[in-house]
Amino acid sequence: MAAGTAAEAVRVRRAGIHALVSWTAAGATSGALVKAAESAGIWWPTAAGAWWVGVLADLGNGFGVWVLALVLAVRSASSAFSAALRATAFCAAMVAGYYVWTSMVLGYPVGSYPLRWWVVAFTAVPVAAALLHRVRAGAGVLAVSVPAVLAARLLVTGEVPRAVAAWEGSLSLGLVSWVRVTVDVLAAVLVTVGLPTGRSTRVLAPVLAVVLAVLLYRVRIVDQVWGLLG
């Protein structure tokens, strides 16, 4: 009995380590690919104008990718701590891959930008992942408000307000922008409807997200705070 328990503990520990390494590798690869797409005009001029290069470059700079990573980390983790580790590993490694390509391949100075994003990756990201995991199966204020706040952040910034303007006829968006709108909306739906397991949360969270998005957009709070990160 004891030997079997010990062997199971070793297996679980190894699986956790392998998962963490995989999330780190995925993040670093994603960051490098995004920067490679952004700088394709320098090192791959023939592909610089391709639509998929523009999509990859634009998506990598959007908040939706981080939220999708959070959702996947929470769904795949067995505990809040594991979810926080995986989400942090992905986001921190993505920042590293992005700025390593910038510095080592392109030879551009990066200044304090990596540090700013690492602050987010090592503070806001693990807290959000842990909270999402803890409230995922619950009900009540936290179960509704935590995913709703993340979804509202997606809906109030980026391309979604521009898509509303385009729908009203006051603005024209290209393919790249519409792809980013799709990803942002998909991430918002997944975090409010696909991630929670409670029926009431799946109904109330998206409603609250839309209400918060409208309020935040009106007062422009998010733009001012996010602008501090550059």
XYZ file of C-alpha atoms in Angstrom, residues 53-168:
116
model
C 1.823 37.101 -40.661
C -0.270 40.140 -39.842
C -2.754 38.025 -37.884
C -0.012 36.339 -35.837
C 1.709 39.627 -35.082
C -1.506 41.323 -34.022
C -2.909 38.478 -31.941
C 0.289 38.194 -29.941
C -0.084 41.765 -28.732
C -3.680 41.288 -27.616
C -4.985 40.570 -24.135
C -7.101 37.735 -25.499
C -4.101 35.409 -25.803
C -3.308 35.841 -22.114
C -6.918 35.134 -21.138
C -7.032 32.044 -23.354
C -3.868 30.822 -21.626
C -5.548 31.424 -18.271
C -8.622 29.441 -19.301
C -6.574 26.496 -20.590
C -4.335 26.529 -17.519
C -7.317 26.502 -15.168
C -9.119 23.744 -17.064
C -6.038 21.515 -17.185
C -4.926 22.015 -13.575
C -5.972 19.925 -10.598
C -5.460 22.737 -8.085
C -5.397 26.523 -7.873
C -1.648 26.436 -7.238
C -1.049 24.337 -10.338
C -3.218 26.656 -12.434
C -1.274 29.677 -11.196
C 2.065 28.014 -11.975
C 1.078 27.017 -15.495
C -0.440 30.366 -16.422
C 2.541 32.253 -15.001
C 5.007 29.974 -16.781
C 3.292 30.556 -20.119
C 2.966 34.334 -19.820
C 6.440 34.928 -18.336
C 8.045 32.721 -20.976
C 6.061 34.462 -23.712
C 7.475 37.803 -22.580
C 10.964 36.281 -22.502
C 10.655 34.785 -25.985
C 9.344 38.057 -27.394
C 12.140 40.209 -26.016
C 14.912 37.658 -26.539
C 14.058 37.723 -30.258
C 13.973 41.517 -30.120
C 17.387 41.747 -28.477
C 19.315 38.703 -29.713
C 17.989 38.378 -33.267
C 17.082 41.950 -34.188
C 19.650 43.648 -31.976
C 17.221 46.223 -30.636
C 17.402 47.538 -27.049
C 14.439 46.439 -24.936
C 14.816 48.795 -21.996
C 12.461 48.177 -19.092
C 9.605 46.760 -21.164
C 10.256 43.088 -20.236
C 10.322 43.992 -16.552
C 6.965 45.759 -16.819
C 5.316 42.740 -18.400
C 6.999 40.312 -16.015
C 5.466 42.264 -13.140
C 2.069 41.492 -14.673
C 3.016 37.879 -15.391
C 4.190 37.218 -11.826
C 1.446 39.121 -10.006
C -1.858 39.560 -11.821
C -1.637 36.345 -13.856
C -1.183 33.830 -10.989
C -3.756 35.618 -8.856
C -6.298 35.531 -11.689
C -5.563 31.873 -12.472
C -5.855 30.804 -8.838
C -9.067 32.762 -8.345
C -10.615 31.350 -11.508
C -9.777 27.812 -10.407
C -11.168 28.311 -6.905
C -14.440 29.875 -8.030
C -14.914 27.734 -11.124
C -17.226 25.211 -9.473
C -18.729 27.634 -6.999
C -21.610 30.053 -6.921
C -22.046 33.500 -5.483
C -20.420 36.885 -5.871
C -16.847 35.742 -6.512
C -17.855 32.968 -8.896
C -19.670 35.508 -11.043
C -17.472 38.599 -10.647
C -13.988 37.097 -11.220
C -14.633 35.778 -14.766
C -16.854 38.774 -15.520
C -14.083 41.266 -14.727
C -11.633 39.472 -17.036
C -14.199 39.315 -19.813
C -15.055 42.986 -19.374
C -11.373 43.869 -19.738
C -11.398 42.105 -23.093
C -14.569 43.755 -24.302
C -13.718 47.295 -23.278
C -10.302 47.593 -24.935
C -8.581 46.352 -28.052
C -10.586 45.894 -31.208
C -14.076 45.241 -29.839
C -15.069 48.930 -29.478
C -13.679 49.502 -32.978
C -15.825 46.633 -34.230
C -18.886 48.327 -32.762
C -17.928 51.512 -34.591
C -17.474 49.533 -37.804
C -20.894 47.935 -37.359
C -22.385 51.414 -36.968
